[in-house]
Amino acid sequence: MMSNIRKLIIDNCSIINQKCVLCGQPHAREGLCDGCRAMLPRMPAERCPRCAEPTVGGALCGHCQRQPPAFDALHVPYLFAYPLNGLIHAYKYGRRLQLAGTLSGLITEFARCQGHKYDLVIPVPLASERLAERGFNQSSELAKAFADTINSRFSDSLCWRKCNTLPQASLGRAERLRNVRHAFDVKRRCDGLSIAIVDDVATSGATLSALSKMIKKQGAKRVDAWVLARAFSLKT
Ligand SMILES: [Zn+2]
Ligand SMILES: [Zn+2]
């Protein structure tokens, strides 16, 4: 009798009984079956230790040698490529909020393997106009789940985005840096803190670097960036 009730509860538990968001197969853990999970595009193992750009033998890339970003390291498990790019797009622009759990699951699984800890975990903030238009900050959900997993404190009030900058996707690398240079402000001192900033996708890393720079100006001793997927822009 008891086991029947337990079975009923388990069968109705949405986390265990979710359909795979890619192939529709039932009983998919956090919305992804094992087959589809294995198909997700992983980052190459040999990459720049600073910005995660693929490099021969894992050497420091040319950009980081010439002009290193303000963050200390970029941690990223996946490439922004099929089919993950479609999921991220549907979550962000198609308001498929149930995908928050699936995508958070991917970044927390990666975080668990890495064993890092921070004094504070923050999302990359959205400008208020963009937040009003989208209704939610896609990075906040990822950052909250990430903070929970590594037992670190979450805050979405440390910094804010001053101006609604041009979409980074339309710009080349140098323009991206200029576009976000003055976009962020940090409200409090962060003396001696190690801070993780979380976002869904990084391309040149310009946004993450601009935010890291402001946080370091407030005294943070280390700033790492954690993103779900790294895109590679054709423009350089
Ligand atoms: Zn599947
Ligand atoms: Zn690099």
PDB file of C-alpha atoms and ligand atoms in Angstrom:
ATOM      1  CA  MET A   1       0.000   0.000   0.000  1.00  0.00           C
ATOM      2  CA  MET A   2       2.702   2.412   1.099  1.00  0.00           C
ATOM      3  CA  SER A   3       4.861   1.587  -1.881  1.00  0.00           C
ATOM      4  CA  ASN A   4       1.905   2.226  -4.223  1.00  0.00           C
ATOM      5  CA  ILE A   5       1.458   5.668  -2.776  1.00  0.00           C
ATOM      6  CA  ARG A   6       5.147   6.312  -3.063  1.00  0.00           C
ATOM      7  CA  LYS A   7       5.088   5.149  -6.672  1.00  0.00           C
ATOM      8  CA  LEU A   8       2.178   7.465  -7.398  1.00  0.00           C
ATOM      9  CA  ILE A   9       4.078  10.384  -5.912  1.00  0.00           C
ATOM     10  CA  ILE A  10       7.213   9.544  -7.866  1.00  0.00           C
ATOM     11  CA  ASP A  11       5.250   9.111 -11.102  1.00  0.00           C
ATOM     12  CA  ASN A  12       3.740  12.543 -10.655  1.00  0.00           C
ATOM     13  CA  CYS A  13       6.889  14.284  -9.619  1.00  0.00           C
ATOM     14  CA  SER A  14       7.529  16.723 -12.418  1.00  0.00           C
ATOM     15  CA  ILE A  15      11.319  16.627 -12.071  1.00  0.00           C
ATOM     16  CA  ILE A  16      11.551  12.876 -12.647  1.00  0.00           C
ATOM     17  CA  ASN A  17       8.612  12.537 -15.008  1.00  0.00           C
ATOM     18  CA  GLN A  18       9.521  15.349 -17.388  1.00  0.00           C
ATOM     19  CA  LYS A  19       9.546  14.761 -21.110  1.00  0.00           C
ATOM     20  CA  CYS A  20      12.834  15.379 -22.863  1.00  0.00           C
ATOM     21  CA  VAL A  21      12.723  18.932 -24.244  1.00  0.00           C
ATOM     22  CA  LEU A  22      14.542  17.799 -27.387  1.00  0.00           C
ATOM     23  CA  CYS A  23      13.065  14.413 -28.351  1.00  0.00           C
ATOM     24  CA  GLY A  24       9.929  14.151 -26.196  1.00  0.00           C
ATOM     25  CA  GLN A  25      10.900  10.882 -24.539  1.00  0.00           C
ATOM     26  CA  PRO A  26       9.268  10.546 -21.083  1.00  0.00           C
ATOM     27  CA  HIS A  27      11.075  10.233 -17.725  1.00  0.00           C
ATOM     28  CA  ALA A  28      13.889  12.563 -18.626  1.00  0.00           C
ATOM     29  CA  ARG A  29      16.047  13.863 -15.782  1.00  0.00           C
ATOM     30  CA  GLU A  30      15.607  17.649 -15.594  1.00  0.00           C
ATOM     31  CA  GLY A  31      14.042  17.628 -19.047  1.00  0.00           C
ATOM     32  CA  LEU A  32      16.860  15.964 -20.979  1.00  0.00           C
ATOM     33  CA  CYS A  33      17.125  12.235 -21.726  1.00  0.00           C
ATOM     34  CA  ASP A  34      20.557  10.609 -21.535  1.00  0.00           C
ATOM     35  CA  GLY A  35      20.845  10.334 -25.333  1.00  0.00           C
ATOM     36  CA  CYS A  36      20.139  14.015 -25.984  1.00  0.00           C
ATOM     37  CA  ARG A  37      22.329  15.032 -23.044  1.00  0.00           C
ATOM     38  CA  ALA A  38      25.257  13.158 -24.598  1.00  0.00           C
ATOM     39  CA  MET A  39      24.655  14.990 -27.916  1.00  0.00           C
ATOM     40  CA  LEU A  40      25.095  18.481 -26.479  1.00  0.00           C
ATOM     41  CA  PRO A  41      28.099  20.269 -28.031  1.00  0.00           C
ATOM     42  CA  ARG A  42      30.945  20.218 -25.493  1.00  0.00           C
ATOM     43  CA  MET A  43      33.734  22.785 -25.423  1.00  0.00           C
ATOM     44  CA  PRO A  44      37.046  21.476 -26.792  1.00  0.00           C
ATOM     45  CA  ALA A  45      39.382  20.388 -23.972  1.00  0.00           C
ATOM     46  CA  GLU A  46      42.293  22.497 -25.287  1.00  0.00           C
ATOM     47  CA  ARG A  47      41.443  26.124 -24.697  1.00  0.00           C
ATOM     48  CA  CYS A  48      42.779  29.401 -23.360  1.00  0.00           C
ATOM     49  CA  PRO A  49      42.872  29.166 -19.539  1.00  0.00           C
ATOM     50  CA  ARG A  50      41.672  32.747 -19.291  1.00  0.00           C
ATOM     51  CA  CYS A  51      38.843  33.205 -21.828  1.00  0.00           C
ATOM     52  CA  ALA A  52      38.169  29.627 -23.034  1.00  0.00           C
ATOM     53  CA  GLU A  53      38.951  30.354 -26.696  1.00  0.00           C
ATOM     54  CA  PRO A  54      40.091  27.029 -28.237  1.00  0.00           C
ATOM     55  CA  THR A  55      43.900  27.071 -28.585  1.00  0.00           C
ATOM     56  CA  VAL A  56      46.551  24.520 -29.531  1.00  0.00           C
ATOM     57  CA  GLY A  57      47.692  22.679 -26.432  1.00  0.00           C
ATOM     58  CA  GLY A  58      45.601  24.915 -24.157  1.00  0.00           C
ATOM     59  CA  ALA A  59      47.942  27.921 -24.499  1.00  0.00           C
ATOM     60  CA  LEU A  60      46.982  31.480 -23.580  1.00  0.00           C
ATOM     61  CA  CYS A  61      45.248  32.944 -26.665  1.00  0.00           C
ATOM     62  CA  GLY A  62      46.498  36.000 -28.594  1.00  0.00           C
ATOM     63  CA  HIS A  63      43.715  38.276 -27.317  1.00  0.00           C
ATOM     64  CA  CYS A  64      44.531  37.442 -23.687  1.00  0.00           C
ATOM     65  CA  GLN A  65      48.250  37.971 -24.317  1.00  0.00           C
ATOM     66  CA  ARG A  66      47.664  41.418 -25.824  1.00  0.00           C
ATOM     67  CA  GLN A  67      44.753  42.646 -23.740  1.00  0.00           C
ATOM     68  CA  PRO A  68      43.676  40.251 -20.982  1.00  0.00           C
ATOM     69  CA  PRO A  69      40.049  40.459 -19.832  1.00  0.00           C
ATOM     70  CA  ALA A  70      39.275  41.803 -16.342  1.00  0.00           C
ATOM     71  CA  PHE A  71      37.916  38.437 -15.163  1.00  0.00           C
ATOM     72  CA  ASP A  72      40.396  35.833 -13.908  1.00  0.00           C
ATOM     73  CA  ALA A  73      38.895  32.856 -15.739  1.00  0.00           C
ATOM     74  CA  LEU A  74      35.903  31.945 -17.861  1.00  0.00           C
ATOM     75  CA  HIS A  75      34.357  28.574 -17.012  1.00  0.00           C
ATOM     76  CA  VAL A  76      32.067  27.121 -19.677  1.00  0.00           C
ATOM     77  CA  PRO A  77      30.946  23.540 -20.405  1.00  0.00           C
ATOM     78  CA  TYR A  78      29.263  23.889 -23.826  1.00  0.00           C
ATOM     79  CA  LEU A  79      29.539  25.474 -27.229  1.00  0.00           C
ATOM     80  CA  PHE A  80      26.681  27.723 -28.311  1.00  0.00           C
ATOM     81  CA  ALA A  81      25.707  25.370 -31.145  1.00  0.00           C
ATOM     82  CA  TYR A  82      22.907  23.008 -32.156  1.00  0.00           C
ATOM     83  CA  PRO A  83      20.823  21.902 -30.294  1.00  0.00           C
ATOM     84  CA  LEU A  84      21.727  23.928 -27.191  1.00  0.00           C
ATOM     85  CA  ASN A  85      21.494  27.285 -29.011  1.00  0.00           C
ATOM     86  CA  GLY A  86      17.842  26.544 -29.841  1.00  0.00           C
ATOM     87  CA  LEU A  87      17.041  25.751 -26.204  1.00  0.00           C
ATOM     88  CA  ILE A  88      18.710  28.930 -24.930  1.00  0.00           C
ATOM     89  CA  HIS A  89      16.917  30.981 -27.578  1.00  0.00           C
ATOM     90  CA  ALA A  90      13.531  29.458 -26.710  1.00  0.00           C
ATOM     91  CA  TYR A  91      14.122  30.125 -23.014  1.00  0.00           C
ATOM     92  CA  LYS A  92      15.200  33.728 -23.492  1.00  0.00           C
ATOM     93  CA  TYR A  93      13.023  35.021 -26.288  1.00  0.00           C
ATOM     94  CA  GLY A  94      10.223  32.449 -26.463  1.00  0.00           C
ATOM     95  CA  ARG A  95       9.570  32.744 -22.709  1.00  0.00           C
ATOM     96  CA  ARG A  96       9.699  28.979 -22.296  1.00  0.00           C
ATOM     97  CA  LEU A  97      10.359  29.366 -18.615  1.00  0.00           C
ATOM     98  CA  GLN A  98      10.156  25.640 -17.906  1.00  0.00           C
ATOM     99  CA  LEU A  99      13.513  25.460 -19.698  1.00  0.00           C
ATOM    100  CA  ALA A 100      15.050  27.379 -16.765  1.00  0.00           C
ATOM    101  CA  GLY A 101      15.239  24.105 -14.802  1.00  0.00           C
ATOM    102  CA  THR A 102      16.816  22.207 -17.679  1.00  0.00           C
ATOM    103  CA  LEU A 103      19.436  24.854 -18.451  1.00  0.00           C
ATOM    104  CA  SER A 104      20.183  25.484 -14.758  1.00  0.00           C
ATOM    105  CA  GLY A 105      20.692  21.722 -14.402  1.00  0.00           C
ATOM    106  CA  LEU A 106      23.396  21.823 -17.086  1.00  0.00           C
ATOM    107  CA  ILE A 107      25.403  24.581 -15.439  1.00  0.00           C
ATOM    108  CA  THR A 108      25.045  23.140 -11.919  1.00  0.00           C
ATOM    109  CA  GLU A 109      26.158  19.696 -13.110  1.00  0.00           C
ATOM    110  CA  PHE A 110      29.309  21.354 -14.492  1.00  0.00           C
ATOM    111  CA  ALA A 111      29.814  23.436 -11.310  1.00  0.00           C
ATOM    112  CA  ARG A 112      29.611  20.308  -9.146  1.00  0.00           C
ATOM    113  CA  CYS A 113      32.524  18.727 -11.044  1.00  0.00           C
ATOM    114  CA  GLN A 114      34.715  21.831 -10.718  1.00  0.00           C
ATOM    115  CA  GLY A 115      34.577  22.295  -6.935  1.00  0.00           C
ATOM    116  CA  HIS A 116      34.890  26.118  -6.806  1.00  0.00           C
ATOM    117  CA  LYS A 117      33.503  28.295  -4.017  1.00  0.00           C
ATOM    118  CA  TYR A 118      32.818  32.031  -3.961  1.00  0.00           C
ATOM    119  CA  ASP A 119      31.841  34.648  -1.420  1.00  0.00           C
ATOM    120  CA  LEU A 120      29.168  35.868  -3.793  1.00  0.00           C
ATOM    121  CA  VAL A 121      27.418  34.725  -6.980  1.00  0.00           C
ATOM    122  CA  ILE A 122      25.732  37.356  -9.157  1.00  0.00           C
ATOM    123  CA  PRO A 123      23.938  37.332 -12.524  1.00  0.00           C
ATOM    124  CA  VAL A 124      24.898  39.735 -15.324  1.00  0.00           C
ATOM    125  CA  PRO A 125      22.216  42.403 -14.834  1.00  0.00           C
ATOM    126  CA  LEU A 126      19.839  43.501 -17.590  1.00  0.00           C
ATOM    127  CA  ALA A 127      19.045  47.167 -18.198  1.00  0.00           C
ATOM    128  CA  SER A 128      15.632  48.037 -16.787  1.00  0.00           C
ATOM    129  CA  GLU A 129      14.101  48.558 -20.259  1.00  0.00           C
ATOM    130  CA  ARG A 130      15.291  45.125 -21.393  1.00  0.00           C
ATOM    131  CA  LEU A 131      14.049  43.550 -18.156  1.00  0.00           C
ATOM    132  CA  ALA A 132      10.607  45.126 -18.612  1.00  0.00           C
ATOM    133  CA  GLU A 133      10.455  43.902 -22.217  1.00  0.00           C
ATOM    134  CA  ARG A 134      11.570  40.332 -21.444  1.00  0.00           C
ATOM    135  CA  GLY A 135       9.851  40.030 -18.069  1.00  0.00           C
ATOM    136  CA  PHE A 136      12.740  38.150 -16.445  1.00  0.00           C
ATOM    137  CA  ASN A 137      16.528  38.038 -16.338  1.00  0.00           C
ATOM    138  CA  GLN A 138      17.567  34.706 -17.852  1.00  0.00           C
ATOM    139  CA  SER A 139      20.915  34.843 -16.046  1.00  0.00           C
ATOM    140  CA  SER A 140      19.334  35.218 -12.591  1.00  0.00           C
ATOM    141  CA  GLU A 141      17.768  31.756 -12.733  1.00  0.00           C
ATOM    142  CA  LEU A 142      21.082  30.180 -13.723  1.00  0.00           C
ATOM    143  CA  ALA A 143      22.986  32.155 -11.073  1.00  0.00           C
ATOM    144  CA  LYS A 144      20.548  31.185  -8.283  1.00  0.00           C
ATOM    145  CA  ALA A 145      20.789  27.489  -9.101  1.00  0.00           C
ATOM    146  CA  PHE A 146      24.578  27.778  -9.424  1.00  0.00           C
ATOM    147  CA  ALA A 147      24.885  29.500  -6.002  1.00  0.00           C
ATOM    148  CA  ASP A 148      22.674  26.844  -4.352  1.00  0.00           C
ATOM    149  CA  THR A 149      24.748  24.026  -5.794  1.00  0.00           C
ATOM    150  CA  ILE A 150      28.109  25.351  -4.611  1.00  0.00           C
ATOM    151  CA  ASN A 151      26.709  26.651  -1.269  1.00  0.00           C
ATOM    152  CA  SER A 152      27.569  30.251  -1.984  1.00  0.00           C
ATOM    153  CA  ARG A 153      25.581  33.431  -1.428  1.00  0.00           C
ATOM    154  CA  PHE A 154      23.481  34.811  -4.291  1.00  0.00           C
ATOM    155  CA  SER A 155      22.812  38.489  -4.848  1.00  0.00           C
ATOM    156  CA  ASP A 156      21.081  40.285  -7.697  1.00  0.00           C
ATOM    157  CA  SER A 157      21.425  43.701  -6.119  1.00  0.00           C
ATOM    158  CA  LEU A 158      25.197  44.240  -6.146  1.00  0.00           C
ATOM    159  CA  CYS A 159      25.303  45.896  -9.534  1.00  0.00           C
ATOM    160  CA  TRP A 160      23.078  47.331 -12.202  1.00  0.00           C
ATOM    161  CA  ARG A 161      23.203  48.062 -15.875  1.00  0.00           C
ATOM    162  CA  LYS A 162      23.029  51.756 -16.590  1.00  0.00           C
ATOM    163  CA  CYS A 163      22.171  52.018 -20.206  1.00  0.00           C
ATOM    164  CA  ASN A 164      20.532  49.805 -22.742  1.00  0.00           C
ATOM    165  CA  THR A 165      23.517  49.146 -24.953  1.00  0.00           C
ATOM    166  CA  LEU A 166      23.263  47.985 -28.569  1.00  0.00           C
ATOM    167  CA  PRO A 167      22.801  44.227 -28.943  1.00  0.00           C
ATOM    168  CA  GLN A 168      26.335  42.780 -28.884  1.00  0.00           C
ATOM    169  CA  ALA A 169      25.432  40.288 -31.628  1.00  0.00           C
ATOM    170  CA  SER A 170      25.525  43.015 -34.288  1.00  0.00           C
ATOM    171  CA  LEU A 171      29.046  44.184 -33.418  1.00  0.00           C
ATOM    172  CA  GLY A 172      32.677  43.166 -33.971  1.00  0.00           C
ATOM    173  CA  ARG A 173      35.118  42.563 -31.119  1.00  0.00           C
ATOM    174  CA  ALA A 174      36.454  46.118 -30.714  1.00  0.00           C
ATOM    175  CA  GLU A 175      32.952  47.595 -31.015  1.00  0.00           C
ATOM    176  CA  ARG A 176      31.699  45.155 -28.384  1.00  0.00           C
ATOM    177  CA  LEU A 177      34.293  46.396 -25.910  1.00  0.00           C
ATOM    178  CA  ARG A 178      33.361  50.034 -26.571  1.00  0.00           C
ATOM    179  CA  ASN A 179      29.643  49.290 -26.393  1.00  0.00           C
ATOM    180  CA  VAL A 180      29.698  47.885 -22.847  1.00  0.00           C
ATOM    181  CA  ARG A 181      32.644  49.792 -21.369  1.00  0.00           C
ATOM    182  CA  HIS A 182      30.486  52.108 -19.268  1.00  0.00           C
ATOM    183  CA  ALA A 183      27.382  49.957 -19.021  1.00  0.00           C
ATOM    184  CA  PHE A 184      27.667  48.744 -15.425  1.00  0.00           C
ATOM    185  CA  ASP A 185      27.785  50.235 -11.968  1.00  0.00           C
ATOM    186  CA  VAL A 186      28.489  48.482  -8.668  1.00  0.00           C
ATOM    187  CA  LYS A 187      26.618  49.657  -5.570  1.00  0.00           C
ATOM    188  CA  ARG A 188      28.830  48.461  -2.721  1.00  0.00           C
ATOM    189  CA  ARG A 189      32.476  47.854  -1.877  1.00  0.00           C
ATOM    190  CA  CYS A 190      33.551  44.223  -2.376  1.00  0.00           C
ATOM    191  CA  ASP A 191      36.917  44.340  -0.581  1.00  0.00           C
ATOM    192  CA  GLY A 192      38.716  41.008  -0.587  1.00  0.00           C
ATOM    193  CA  LEU A 193      35.741  39.062  -1.986  1.00  0.00           C
ATOM    194  CA  SER A 194      35.866  36.342  -4.601  1.00  0.00           C
ATOM    195  CA  ILE A 195      32.886  36.713  -6.902  1.00  0.00           C
ATOM    196  CA  ALA A 196      31.369  34.573  -9.660  1.00  0.00           C
ATOM    197  CA  ILE A 197      29.345  36.277 -12.374  1.00  0.00           C
ATOM    198  CA  VAL A 198      26.919  34.069 -14.275  1.00  0.00           C
ATOM    199  CA  ASP A 199      25.462  34.485 -17.760  1.00  0.00           C
ATOM    200  CA  ASP A 200      23.824  32.253 -20.341  1.00  0.00           C
ATOM    201  CA  VAL A 201      26.099  32.908 -23.337  1.00  0.00           C
ATOM    202  CA  ALA A 202      29.462  34.613 -23.857  1.00  0.00           C
ATOM    203  CA  THR A 203      30.962  35.534 -27.226  1.00  0.00           C
ATOM    204  CA  SER A 204      33.961  37.885 -27.012  1.00  0.00           C
ATOM    205  CA  GLY A 205      33.651  38.062 -23.219  1.00  0.00           C
ATOM    206  CA  ALA A 206      33.451  41.886 -23.491  1.00  0.00           C
ATOM    207  CA  THR A 207      30.320  42.167 -21.321  1.00  0.00           C
ATOM    208  CA  LEU A 208      31.760  39.878 -18.639  1.00  0.00           C
ATOM    209  CA  SER A 209      35.052  41.757 -18.716  1.00  0.00           C
ATOM    210  CA  ALA A 210      33.381  45.186 -18.387  1.00  0.00           C
ATOM    211  CA  LEU A 211      31.360  44.009 -15.384  1.00  0.00           C
ATOM    212  CA  SER A 212      34.407  42.296 -13.806  1.00  0.00           C
ATOM    213  CA  LYS A 213      36.405  45.501 -14.149  1.00  0.00           C
ATOM    214  CA  MET A 214      33.814  47.502 -12.200  1.00  0.00           C
ATOM    215  CA  ILE A 215      33.636  44.846  -9.473  1.00  0.00           C
ATOM    216  CA  LYS A 216      37.423  44.795  -9.138  1.00  0.00           C
ATOM    217  CA  LYS A 217      37.444  48.589  -8.872  1.00  0.00           C
ATOM    218  CA  GLN A 218      35.327  48.057  -5.765  1.00  0.00           C
ATOM    219  CA  GLY A 219      38.027  45.868  -4.242  1.00  0.00           C
ATOM    220  CA  ALA A 220      37.116  42.296  -5.238  1.00  0.00           C
ATOM    221  CA  LYS A 221      40.205  40.081  -5.193  1.00  0.00           C
ATOM    222  CA  ARG A 222      38.979  37.544  -7.729  1.00  0.00           C
ATOM    223  CA  VAL A 223      36.223  37.553 -10.340  1.00  0.00           C
ATOM    224  CA  ASP A 224      35.401  34.445 -12.358  1.00  0.00           C
ATOM    225  CA  ALA A 225      32.822  34.213 -15.111  1.00  0.00           C
ATOM    226  CA  TRP A 226      30.587  31.146 -15.483  1.00  0.00           C
ATOM    227  CA  VAL A 227      28.495  30.734 -18.604  1.00  0.00           C
ATOM    228  CA  LEU A 228      26.481  27.889 -20.021  1.00  0.00           C
ATOM    229  CA  ALA A 229      27.704  28.251 -23.601  1.00  0.00           C
ATOM    230  CA  ARG A 230      30.483  29.995 -25.542  1.00  0.00           C
ATOM    231  CA  ALA A 231      29.676  31.361 -28.981  1.00  0.00           C
ATOM    232  CA  PHE A 232      32.295  32.272 -31.526  1.00  0.00           C
ATOM    233  CA  SER A 233      31.741  35.400 -33.537  1.00  0.00           C
ATOM    234  CA  LEU A 234      32.914  35.447 -37.161  1.00  0.00           C
ATOM    235  CA  LYS A 235      33.857  39.111 -36.860  1.00  0.00           C
ATOM    236  CA  THR A 236      37.064  39.726 -34.929  1.00  0.00           C
TER     237      THR A 236
HETATM  238 ZN    ZN B   1      15.884  13.312 -25.659  1.00  0.00          ZN
HETATM  239 ZN    ZN B   2      42.102  33.938 -24.079  1.00  0.00          ZN
END
